[in-house]
PDB file of C-alpha atoms in Angstrom:
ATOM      1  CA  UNK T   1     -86.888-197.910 149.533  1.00 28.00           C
ATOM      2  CA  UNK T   2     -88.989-198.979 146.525  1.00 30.00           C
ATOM      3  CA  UNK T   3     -91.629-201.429 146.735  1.00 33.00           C
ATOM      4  CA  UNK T   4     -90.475-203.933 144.057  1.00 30.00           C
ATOM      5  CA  UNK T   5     -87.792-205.100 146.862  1.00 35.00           C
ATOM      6  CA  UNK T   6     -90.032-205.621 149.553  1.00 37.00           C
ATOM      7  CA  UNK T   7     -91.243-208.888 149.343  1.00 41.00           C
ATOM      8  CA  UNK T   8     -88.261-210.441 147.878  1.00 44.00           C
ATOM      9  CA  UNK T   9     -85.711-210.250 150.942  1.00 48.00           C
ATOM     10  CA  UNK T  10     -85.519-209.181 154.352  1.00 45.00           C
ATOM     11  CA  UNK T  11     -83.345-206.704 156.418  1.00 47.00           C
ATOM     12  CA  UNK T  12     -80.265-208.699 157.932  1.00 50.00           C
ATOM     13  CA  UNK T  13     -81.554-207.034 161.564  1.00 46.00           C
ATOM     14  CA  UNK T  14     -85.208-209.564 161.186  1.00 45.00           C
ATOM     15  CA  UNK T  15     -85.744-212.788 161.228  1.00 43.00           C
ATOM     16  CA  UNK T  16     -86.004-214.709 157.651  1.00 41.00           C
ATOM     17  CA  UNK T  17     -89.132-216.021 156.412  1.00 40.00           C
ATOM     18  CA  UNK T  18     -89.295-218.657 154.261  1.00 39.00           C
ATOM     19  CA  UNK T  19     -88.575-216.954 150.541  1.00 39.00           C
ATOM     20  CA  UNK T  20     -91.431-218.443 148.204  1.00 36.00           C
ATOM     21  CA  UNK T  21     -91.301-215.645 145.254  1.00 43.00           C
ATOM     22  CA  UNK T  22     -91.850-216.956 141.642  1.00 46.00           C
ATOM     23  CA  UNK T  23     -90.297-220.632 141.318  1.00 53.00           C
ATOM     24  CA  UNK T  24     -86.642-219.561 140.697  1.00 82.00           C
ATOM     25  CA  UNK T  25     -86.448-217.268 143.584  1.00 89.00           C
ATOM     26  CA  UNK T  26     -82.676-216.598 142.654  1.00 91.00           C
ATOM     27  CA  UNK T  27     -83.665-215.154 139.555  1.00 89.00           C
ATOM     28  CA  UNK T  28     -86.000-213.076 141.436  1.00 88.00           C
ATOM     29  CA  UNK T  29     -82.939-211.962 144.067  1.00 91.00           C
ATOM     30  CA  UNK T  30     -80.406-211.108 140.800  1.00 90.00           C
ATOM     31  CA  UNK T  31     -83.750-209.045 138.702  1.00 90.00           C
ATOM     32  CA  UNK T  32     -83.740-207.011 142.336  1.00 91.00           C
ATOM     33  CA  UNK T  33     -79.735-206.706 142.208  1.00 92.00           C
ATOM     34  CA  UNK T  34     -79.674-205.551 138.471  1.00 91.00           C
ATOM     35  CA  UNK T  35     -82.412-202.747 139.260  1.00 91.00           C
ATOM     36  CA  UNK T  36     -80.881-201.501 142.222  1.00 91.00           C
ATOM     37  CA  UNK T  37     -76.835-201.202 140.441  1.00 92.00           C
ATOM     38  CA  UNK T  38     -78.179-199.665 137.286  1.00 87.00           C
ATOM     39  CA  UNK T  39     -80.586-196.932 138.676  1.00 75.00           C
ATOM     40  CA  UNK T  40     -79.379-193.372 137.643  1.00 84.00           C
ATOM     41  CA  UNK T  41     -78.135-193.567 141.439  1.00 88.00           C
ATOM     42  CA  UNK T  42     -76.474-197.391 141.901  1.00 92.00           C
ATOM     43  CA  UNK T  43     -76.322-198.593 145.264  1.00 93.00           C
ATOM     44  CA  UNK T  44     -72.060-197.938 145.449  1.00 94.00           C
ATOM     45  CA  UNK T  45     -68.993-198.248 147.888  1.00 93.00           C
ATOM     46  CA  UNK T  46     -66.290-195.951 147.937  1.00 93.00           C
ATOM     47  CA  UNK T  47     -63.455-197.401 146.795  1.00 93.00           C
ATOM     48  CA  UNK T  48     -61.216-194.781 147.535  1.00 93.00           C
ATOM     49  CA  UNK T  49     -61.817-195.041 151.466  1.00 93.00           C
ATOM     50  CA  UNK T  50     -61.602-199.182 151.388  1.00 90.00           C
ATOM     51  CA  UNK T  51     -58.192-199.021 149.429  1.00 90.00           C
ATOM     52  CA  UNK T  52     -57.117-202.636 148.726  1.00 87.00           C
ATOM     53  CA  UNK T  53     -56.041-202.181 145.023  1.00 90.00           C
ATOM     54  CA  UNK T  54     -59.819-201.292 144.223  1.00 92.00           C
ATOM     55  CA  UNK T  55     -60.832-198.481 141.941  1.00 92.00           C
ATOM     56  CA  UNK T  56     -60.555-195.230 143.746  1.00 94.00           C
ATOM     57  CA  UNK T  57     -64.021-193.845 142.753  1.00 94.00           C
ATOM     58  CA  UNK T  58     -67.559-195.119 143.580  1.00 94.00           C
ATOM     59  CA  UNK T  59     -67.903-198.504 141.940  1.00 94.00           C
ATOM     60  CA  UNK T  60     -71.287-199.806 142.183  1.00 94.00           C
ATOM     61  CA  UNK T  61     -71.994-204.039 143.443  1.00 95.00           C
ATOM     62  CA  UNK T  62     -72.690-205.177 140.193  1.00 94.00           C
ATOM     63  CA  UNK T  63     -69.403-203.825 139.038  1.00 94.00           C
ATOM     64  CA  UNK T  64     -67.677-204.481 142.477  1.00 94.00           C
ATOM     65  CA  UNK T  65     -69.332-208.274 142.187  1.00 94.00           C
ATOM     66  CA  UNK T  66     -67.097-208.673 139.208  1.00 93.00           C
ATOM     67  CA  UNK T  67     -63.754-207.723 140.789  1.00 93.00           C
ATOM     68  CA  UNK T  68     -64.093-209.868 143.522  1.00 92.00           C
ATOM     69  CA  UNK T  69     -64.676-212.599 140.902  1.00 90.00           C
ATOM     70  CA  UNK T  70     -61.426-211.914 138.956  1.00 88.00           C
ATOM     71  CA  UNK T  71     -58.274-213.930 140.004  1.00 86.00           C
ATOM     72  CA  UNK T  72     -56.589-210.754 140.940  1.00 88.00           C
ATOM     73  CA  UNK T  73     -58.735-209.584 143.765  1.00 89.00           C
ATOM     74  CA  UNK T  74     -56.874-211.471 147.186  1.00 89.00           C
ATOM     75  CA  UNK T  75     -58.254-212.101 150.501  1.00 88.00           C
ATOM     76  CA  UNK T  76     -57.640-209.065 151.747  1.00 92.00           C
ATOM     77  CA  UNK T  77     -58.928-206.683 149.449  1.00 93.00           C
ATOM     78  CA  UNK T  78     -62.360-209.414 149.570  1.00 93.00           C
ATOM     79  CA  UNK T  79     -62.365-209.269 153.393  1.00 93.00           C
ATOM     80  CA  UNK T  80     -62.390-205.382 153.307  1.00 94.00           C
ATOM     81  CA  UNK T  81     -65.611-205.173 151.232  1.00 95.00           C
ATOM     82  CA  UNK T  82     -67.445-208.452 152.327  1.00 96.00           C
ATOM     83  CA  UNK T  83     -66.758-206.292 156.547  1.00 95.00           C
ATOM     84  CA  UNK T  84     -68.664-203.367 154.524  1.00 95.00           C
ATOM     85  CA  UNK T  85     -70.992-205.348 153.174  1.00 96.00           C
ATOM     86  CA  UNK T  86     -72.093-206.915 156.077  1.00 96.00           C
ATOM     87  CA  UNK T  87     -72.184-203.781 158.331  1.00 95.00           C
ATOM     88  CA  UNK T  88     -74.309-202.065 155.505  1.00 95.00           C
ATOM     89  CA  UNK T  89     -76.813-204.801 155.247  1.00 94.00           C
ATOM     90  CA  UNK T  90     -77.374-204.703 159.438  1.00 94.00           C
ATOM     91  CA  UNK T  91     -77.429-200.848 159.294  1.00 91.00           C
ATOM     92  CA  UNK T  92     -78.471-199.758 156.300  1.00 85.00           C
ATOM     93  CA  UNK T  93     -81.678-201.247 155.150  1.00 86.00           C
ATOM     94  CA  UNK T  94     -82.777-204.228 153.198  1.00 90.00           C
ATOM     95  CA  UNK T  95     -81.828-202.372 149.462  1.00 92.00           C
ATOM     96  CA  UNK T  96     -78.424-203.334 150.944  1.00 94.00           C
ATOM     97  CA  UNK T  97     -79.256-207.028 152.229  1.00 94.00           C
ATOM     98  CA  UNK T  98     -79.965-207.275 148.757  1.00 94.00           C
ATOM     99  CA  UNK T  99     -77.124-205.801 147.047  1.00 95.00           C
ATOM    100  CA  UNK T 100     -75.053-208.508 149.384  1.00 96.00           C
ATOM    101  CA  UNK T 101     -77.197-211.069 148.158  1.00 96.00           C
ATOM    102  CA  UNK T 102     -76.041-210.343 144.593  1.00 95.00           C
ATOM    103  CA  UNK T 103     -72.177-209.752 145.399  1.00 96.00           C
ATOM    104  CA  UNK T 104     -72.882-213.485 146.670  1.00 95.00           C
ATOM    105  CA  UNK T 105     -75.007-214.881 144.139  1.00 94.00           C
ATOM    106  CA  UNK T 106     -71.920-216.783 142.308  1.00 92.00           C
ATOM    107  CA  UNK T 107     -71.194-218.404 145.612  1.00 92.00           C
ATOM    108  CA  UNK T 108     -74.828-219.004 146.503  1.00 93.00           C
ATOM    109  CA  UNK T 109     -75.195-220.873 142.941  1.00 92.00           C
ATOM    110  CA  UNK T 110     -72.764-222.818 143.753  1.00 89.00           C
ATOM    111  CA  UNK T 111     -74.262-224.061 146.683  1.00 89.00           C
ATOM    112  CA  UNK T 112     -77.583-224.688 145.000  1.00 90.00           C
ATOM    113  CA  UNK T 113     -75.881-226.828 142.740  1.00 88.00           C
ATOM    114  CA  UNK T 114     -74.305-229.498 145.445  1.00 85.00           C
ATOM    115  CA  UNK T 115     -78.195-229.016 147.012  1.00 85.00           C
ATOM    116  CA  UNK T 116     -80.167-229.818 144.029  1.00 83.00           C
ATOM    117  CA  UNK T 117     -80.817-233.710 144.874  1.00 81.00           C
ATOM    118  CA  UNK T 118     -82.007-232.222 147.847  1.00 81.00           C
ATOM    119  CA  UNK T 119     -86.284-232.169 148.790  1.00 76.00           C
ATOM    120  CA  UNK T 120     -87.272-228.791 149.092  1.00 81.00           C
ATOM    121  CA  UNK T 121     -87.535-225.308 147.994  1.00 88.00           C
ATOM    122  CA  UNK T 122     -83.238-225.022 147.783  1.00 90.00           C
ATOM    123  CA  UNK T 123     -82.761-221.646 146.476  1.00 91.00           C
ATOM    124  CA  UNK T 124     -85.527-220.289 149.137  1.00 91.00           C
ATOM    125  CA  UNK T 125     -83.499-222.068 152.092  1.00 92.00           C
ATOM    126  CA  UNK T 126     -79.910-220.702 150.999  1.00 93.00           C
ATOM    127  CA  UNK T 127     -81.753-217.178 150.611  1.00 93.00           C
ATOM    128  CA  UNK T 128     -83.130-217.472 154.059  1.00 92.00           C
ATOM    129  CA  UNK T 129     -80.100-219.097 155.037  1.00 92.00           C
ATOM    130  CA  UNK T 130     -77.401-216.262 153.544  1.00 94.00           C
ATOM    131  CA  UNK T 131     -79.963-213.316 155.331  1.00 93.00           C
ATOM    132  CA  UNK T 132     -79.665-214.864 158.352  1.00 92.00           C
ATOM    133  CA  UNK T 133     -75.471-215.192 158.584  1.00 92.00           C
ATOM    134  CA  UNK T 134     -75.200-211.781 157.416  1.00 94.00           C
ATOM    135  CA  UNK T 135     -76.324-210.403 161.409  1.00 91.00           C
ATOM    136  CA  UNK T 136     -74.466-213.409 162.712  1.00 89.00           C
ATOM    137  CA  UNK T 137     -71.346-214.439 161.329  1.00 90.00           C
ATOM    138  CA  UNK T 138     -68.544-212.369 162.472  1.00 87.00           C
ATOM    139  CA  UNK T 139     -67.107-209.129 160.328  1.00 89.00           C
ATOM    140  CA  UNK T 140     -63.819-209.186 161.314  1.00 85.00           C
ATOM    141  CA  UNK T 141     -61.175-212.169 160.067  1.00 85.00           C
ATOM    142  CA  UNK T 142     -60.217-214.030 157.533  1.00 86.00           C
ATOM    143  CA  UNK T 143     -62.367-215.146 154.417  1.00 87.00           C
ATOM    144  CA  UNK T 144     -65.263-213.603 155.069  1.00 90.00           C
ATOM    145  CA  UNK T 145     -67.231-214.287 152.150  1.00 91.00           C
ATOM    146  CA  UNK T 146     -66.355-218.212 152.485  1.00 88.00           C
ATOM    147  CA  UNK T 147     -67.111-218.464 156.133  1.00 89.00           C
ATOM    148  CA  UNK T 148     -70.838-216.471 154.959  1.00 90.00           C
ATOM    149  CA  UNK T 149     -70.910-218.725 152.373  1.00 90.00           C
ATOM    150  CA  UNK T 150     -70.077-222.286 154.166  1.00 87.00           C
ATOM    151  CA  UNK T 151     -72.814-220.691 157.360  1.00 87.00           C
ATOM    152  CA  UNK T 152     -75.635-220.299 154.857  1.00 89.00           C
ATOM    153  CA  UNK T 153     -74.623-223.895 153.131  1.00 88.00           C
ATOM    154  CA  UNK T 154     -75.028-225.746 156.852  1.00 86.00           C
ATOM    155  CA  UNK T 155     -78.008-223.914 157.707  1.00 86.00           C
ATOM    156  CA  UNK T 156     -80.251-224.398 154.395  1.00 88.00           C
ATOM    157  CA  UNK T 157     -78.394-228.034 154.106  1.00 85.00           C
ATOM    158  CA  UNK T 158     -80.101-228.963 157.641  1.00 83.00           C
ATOM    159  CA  UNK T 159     -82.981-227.451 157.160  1.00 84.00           C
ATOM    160  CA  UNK T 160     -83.656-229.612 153.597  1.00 84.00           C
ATOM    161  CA  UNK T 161     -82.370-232.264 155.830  1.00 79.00           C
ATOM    162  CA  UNK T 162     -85.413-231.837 158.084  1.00 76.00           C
ATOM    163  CA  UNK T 163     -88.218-231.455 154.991  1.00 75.00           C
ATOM    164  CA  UNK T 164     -87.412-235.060 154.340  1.00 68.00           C
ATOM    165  CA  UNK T 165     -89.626-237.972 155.035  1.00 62.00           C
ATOM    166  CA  UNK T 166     -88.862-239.395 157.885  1.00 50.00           C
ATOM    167  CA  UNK T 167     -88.398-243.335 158.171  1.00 44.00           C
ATOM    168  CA  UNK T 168     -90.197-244.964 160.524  1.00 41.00           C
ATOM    169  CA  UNK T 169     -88.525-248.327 160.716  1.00 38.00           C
ATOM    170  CA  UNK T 170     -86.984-249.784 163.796  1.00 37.00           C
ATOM    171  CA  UNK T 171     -83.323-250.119 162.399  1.00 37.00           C
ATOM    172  CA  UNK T 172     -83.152-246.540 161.021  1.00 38.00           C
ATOM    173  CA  UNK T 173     -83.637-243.924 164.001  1.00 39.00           C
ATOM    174  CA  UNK T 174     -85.594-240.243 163.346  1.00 37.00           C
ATOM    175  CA  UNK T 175     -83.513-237.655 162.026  1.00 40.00           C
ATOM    176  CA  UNK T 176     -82.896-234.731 164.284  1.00 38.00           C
ATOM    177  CA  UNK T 177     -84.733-231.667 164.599  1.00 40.00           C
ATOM    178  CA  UNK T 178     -83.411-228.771 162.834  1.00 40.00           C
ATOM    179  CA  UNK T 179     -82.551-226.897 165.353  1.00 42.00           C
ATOM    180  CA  UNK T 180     -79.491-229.401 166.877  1.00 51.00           C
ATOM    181  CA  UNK T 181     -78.641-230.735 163.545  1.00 61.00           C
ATOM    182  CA  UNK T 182     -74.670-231.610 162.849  1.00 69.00           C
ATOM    183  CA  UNK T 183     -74.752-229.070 159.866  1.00 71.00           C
ATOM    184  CA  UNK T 184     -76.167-226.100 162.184  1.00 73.00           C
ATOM    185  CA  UNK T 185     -73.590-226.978 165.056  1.00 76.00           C
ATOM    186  CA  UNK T 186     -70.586-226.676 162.091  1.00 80.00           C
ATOM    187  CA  UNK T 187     -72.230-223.128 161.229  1.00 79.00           C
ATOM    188  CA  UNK T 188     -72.444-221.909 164.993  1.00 78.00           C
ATOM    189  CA  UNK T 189     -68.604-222.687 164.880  1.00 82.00           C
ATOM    190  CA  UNK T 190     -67.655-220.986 162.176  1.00 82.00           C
ATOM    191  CA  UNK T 191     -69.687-218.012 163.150  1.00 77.00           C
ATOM    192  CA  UNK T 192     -67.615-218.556 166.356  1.00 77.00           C
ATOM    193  CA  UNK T 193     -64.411-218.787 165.073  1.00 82.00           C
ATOM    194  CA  UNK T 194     -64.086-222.336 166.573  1.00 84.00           C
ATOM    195  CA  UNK T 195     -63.200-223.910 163.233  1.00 85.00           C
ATOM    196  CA  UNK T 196     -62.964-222.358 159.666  1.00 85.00           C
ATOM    197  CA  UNK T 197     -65.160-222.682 156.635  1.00 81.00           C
ATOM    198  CA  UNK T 198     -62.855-225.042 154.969  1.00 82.00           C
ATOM    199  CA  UNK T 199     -62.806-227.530 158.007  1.00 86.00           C
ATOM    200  CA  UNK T 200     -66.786-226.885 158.915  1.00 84.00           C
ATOM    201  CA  UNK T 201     -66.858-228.207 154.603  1.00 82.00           C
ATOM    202  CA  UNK T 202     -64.707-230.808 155.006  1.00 85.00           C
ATOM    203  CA  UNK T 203     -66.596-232.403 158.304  1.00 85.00           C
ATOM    204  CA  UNK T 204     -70.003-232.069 156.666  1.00 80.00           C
ATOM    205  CA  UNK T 205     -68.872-233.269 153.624  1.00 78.00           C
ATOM    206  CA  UNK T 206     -66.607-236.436 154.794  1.00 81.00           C
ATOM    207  CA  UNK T 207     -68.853-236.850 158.102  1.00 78.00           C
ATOM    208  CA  UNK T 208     -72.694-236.263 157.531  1.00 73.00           C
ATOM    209  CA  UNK T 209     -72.547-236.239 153.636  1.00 71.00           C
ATOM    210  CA  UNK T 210     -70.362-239.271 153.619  1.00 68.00           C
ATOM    211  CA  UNK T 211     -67.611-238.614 150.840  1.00 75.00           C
ATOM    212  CA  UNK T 212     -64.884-240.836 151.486  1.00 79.00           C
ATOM    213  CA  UNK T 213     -61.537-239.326 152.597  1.00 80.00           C
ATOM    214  CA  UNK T 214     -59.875-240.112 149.484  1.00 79.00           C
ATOM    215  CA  UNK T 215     -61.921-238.814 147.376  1.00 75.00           C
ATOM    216  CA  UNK T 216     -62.358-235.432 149.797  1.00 79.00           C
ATOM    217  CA  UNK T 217     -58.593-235.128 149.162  1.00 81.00           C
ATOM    218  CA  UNK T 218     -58.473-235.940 145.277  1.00 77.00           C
ATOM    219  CA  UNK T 219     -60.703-233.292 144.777  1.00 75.00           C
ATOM    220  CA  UNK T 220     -59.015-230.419 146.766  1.00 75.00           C
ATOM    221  CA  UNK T 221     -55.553-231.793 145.988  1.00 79.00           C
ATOM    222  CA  UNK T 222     -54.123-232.505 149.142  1.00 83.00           C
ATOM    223  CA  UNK T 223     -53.261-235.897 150.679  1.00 85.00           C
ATOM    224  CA  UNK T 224     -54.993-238.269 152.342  1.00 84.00           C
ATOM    225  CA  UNK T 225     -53.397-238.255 155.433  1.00 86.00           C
ATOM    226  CA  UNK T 226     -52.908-234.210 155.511  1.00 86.00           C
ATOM    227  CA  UNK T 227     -56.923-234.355 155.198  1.00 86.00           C
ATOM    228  CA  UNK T 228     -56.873-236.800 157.821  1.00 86.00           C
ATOM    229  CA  UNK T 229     -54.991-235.187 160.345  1.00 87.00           C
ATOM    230  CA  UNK T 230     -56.947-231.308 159.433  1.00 89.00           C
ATOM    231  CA  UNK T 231     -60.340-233.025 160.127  1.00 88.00           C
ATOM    232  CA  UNK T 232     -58.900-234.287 163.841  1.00 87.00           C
ATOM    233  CA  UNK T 233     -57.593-231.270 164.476  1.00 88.00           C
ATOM    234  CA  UNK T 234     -60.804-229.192 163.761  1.00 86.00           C
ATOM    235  CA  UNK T 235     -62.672-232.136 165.600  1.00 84.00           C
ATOM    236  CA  UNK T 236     -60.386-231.744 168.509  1.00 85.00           C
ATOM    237  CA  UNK T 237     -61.779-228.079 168.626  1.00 85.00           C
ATOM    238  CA  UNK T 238     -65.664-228.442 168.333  1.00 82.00           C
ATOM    239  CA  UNK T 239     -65.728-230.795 171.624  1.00 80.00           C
ATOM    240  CA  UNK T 240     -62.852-228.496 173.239  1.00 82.00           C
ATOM    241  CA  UNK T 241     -65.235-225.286 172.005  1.00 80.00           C
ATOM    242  CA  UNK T 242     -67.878-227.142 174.106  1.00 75.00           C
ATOM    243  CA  UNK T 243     -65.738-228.107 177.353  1.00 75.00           C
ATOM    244  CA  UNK T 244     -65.001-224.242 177.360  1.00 77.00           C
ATOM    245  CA  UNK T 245     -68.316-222.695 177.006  1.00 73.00           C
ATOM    246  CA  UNK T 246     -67.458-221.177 173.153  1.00 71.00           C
ATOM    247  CA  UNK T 247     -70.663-223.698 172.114  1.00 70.00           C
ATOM    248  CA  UNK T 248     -73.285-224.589 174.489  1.00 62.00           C
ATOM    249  CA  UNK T 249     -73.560-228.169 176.547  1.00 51.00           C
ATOM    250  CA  UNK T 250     -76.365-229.276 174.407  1.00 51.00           C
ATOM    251  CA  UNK T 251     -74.436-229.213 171.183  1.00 49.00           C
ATOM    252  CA  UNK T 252     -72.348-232.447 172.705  1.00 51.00           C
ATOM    253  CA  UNK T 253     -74.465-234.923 171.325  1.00 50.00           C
ATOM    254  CA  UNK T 254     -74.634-233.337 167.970  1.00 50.00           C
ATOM    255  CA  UNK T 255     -70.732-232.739 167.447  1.00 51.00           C
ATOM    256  CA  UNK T 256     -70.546-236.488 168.414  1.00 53.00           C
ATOM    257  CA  UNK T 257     -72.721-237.276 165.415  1.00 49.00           C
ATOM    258  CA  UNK T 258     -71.119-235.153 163.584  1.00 49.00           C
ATOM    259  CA  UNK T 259     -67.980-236.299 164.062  1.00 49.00           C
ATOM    260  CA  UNK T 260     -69.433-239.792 164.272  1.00 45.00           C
ATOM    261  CA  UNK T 261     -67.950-241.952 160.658  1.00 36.00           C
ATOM    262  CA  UNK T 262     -71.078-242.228 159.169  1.00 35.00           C
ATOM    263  CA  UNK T 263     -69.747-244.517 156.187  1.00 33.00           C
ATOM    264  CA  UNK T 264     -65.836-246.336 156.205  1.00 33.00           C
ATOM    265  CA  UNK T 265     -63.331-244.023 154.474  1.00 38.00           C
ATOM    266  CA  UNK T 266     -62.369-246.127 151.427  1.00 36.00           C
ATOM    267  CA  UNK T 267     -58.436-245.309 150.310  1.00 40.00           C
ATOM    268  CA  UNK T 268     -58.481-245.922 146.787  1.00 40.00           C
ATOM    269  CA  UNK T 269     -54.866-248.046 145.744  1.00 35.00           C
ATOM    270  CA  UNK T 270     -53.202-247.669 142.653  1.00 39.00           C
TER     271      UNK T 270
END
């Protein structure tokens, strides 16, 4: 593999150091992408063998980043790649961790963006964060990409969580150490398959981020009381997940905070 991609990301199969390239280190990630997917030989897929409506000749990531993007491309035909992707980037070397990086940057901006009040290095911690769910979050399913997506957002949102000061007055208790924060119990249940991307987003947002219900519902167009009743539901799960053994004892605590109301749900009135 050539040296330029060495110190910019690791292999999915390590652990994920702290990514401190340059001060944009997403521009640093996408420079990486670009040279890999316009080399005389671009890292490729066959898209012949993974059928789904795709091109039936090699198409390289940059090329296959834009089809995912276009309206056209459905769930199924994303889930097929994003499998690929993911077993590539455990097996085959961190050129590959990279090239998933850069099929993902759209979704990883994304992220940065609802981040960027946030203390801290963001685009380093969704980096580390993304690497990391690639070897854990689960190939198989439904919506891969979004459950990959909503993992890394937990996991880089609770560790900027835990860069903050910390308050020291005797009304306001210390925040929780990384490691059983609310937003990395929601990402070792999606990884689990105990709840889905959409509810782990809709929890962190309307429970530790504390967006009021209504306005949770406005923006994704639903109802307040369909939102309502998709929130207990996925609730209902995370402490049944527990009583079962799918999440560990010691995550009790934390899925009561985060399913603790952190702020009153206002329901706006006409």
């Amino acid at each position: 593999m050539s040296e330029y991609l060495r110190p910019v990301l690791p292999a999915a199969g390590a652990d994920a150091p702290g990514l401190v390239l340059g001060e944009q280190p997403f521009d640093v990630a996408a420079n990486s992408f670009r040279l890999l997917t316009t080399s005389p030989e671009p890292l490729s897929i066959d898209g012949a063998a993974l059928g789904g409506g795709l091109p039936a000749r090699r198409i390289a990531l940059s090329e296959l980043a834009a089809i995912l993007m276009h309206p056209s491309c459905g769930y199924p035909t994303s889930d097929r790649v994003w499998q690929l992707l993911i077993e590539q980037a455990r097996a085959g070397g961190p050129a590959w961790v990279v090239g998933a990086v850069g099929v993902a940057m759209p979704g990883l901006r994304q992220g940065a963006n609802r981040l960027r009040h946030s203390a801290g290095d963001v685009q380093a911690e969704l980096l580390t964060a993304f690497v990391a769910a690639l070897r854990t979050v689960k190939p198989g399913g439904a919506k891969v990409a979004q459950r990959l997506l909503s993992t890394a957002f937990a996991t880089a949102r609770a560790a900027l969580h835990a860069q903050e000061p910390i308050r020291t007055t005797a009304l306001v208790p210390a925040p929780m150490k990384a490691a059983g924060h609310p937003d990395l119990v929601l990402a070792r249940a999606v990884a689990a398959g105990v709840i889905s991307a959409a509810e782990a987003e809709l929890i962190g947002a309307t429970r530790l981020e504390g967006v009021p219900v209504a306005d949770y519902a406005a923006h994704v167009e639903r109802s307040y009381w369909a939102v309502v009743k998709e929130r207990s539901r996925a609730e209902e799960r995370l402490v049944a997940a527990v009583q079962d053994g799918a999440l560990s004892d010691q995550d009790m605590a934390v899925i009561a905070e985060a399913t603790m109301t952190l702020a009153a749900d206002r329901v706006h009135r006409g």
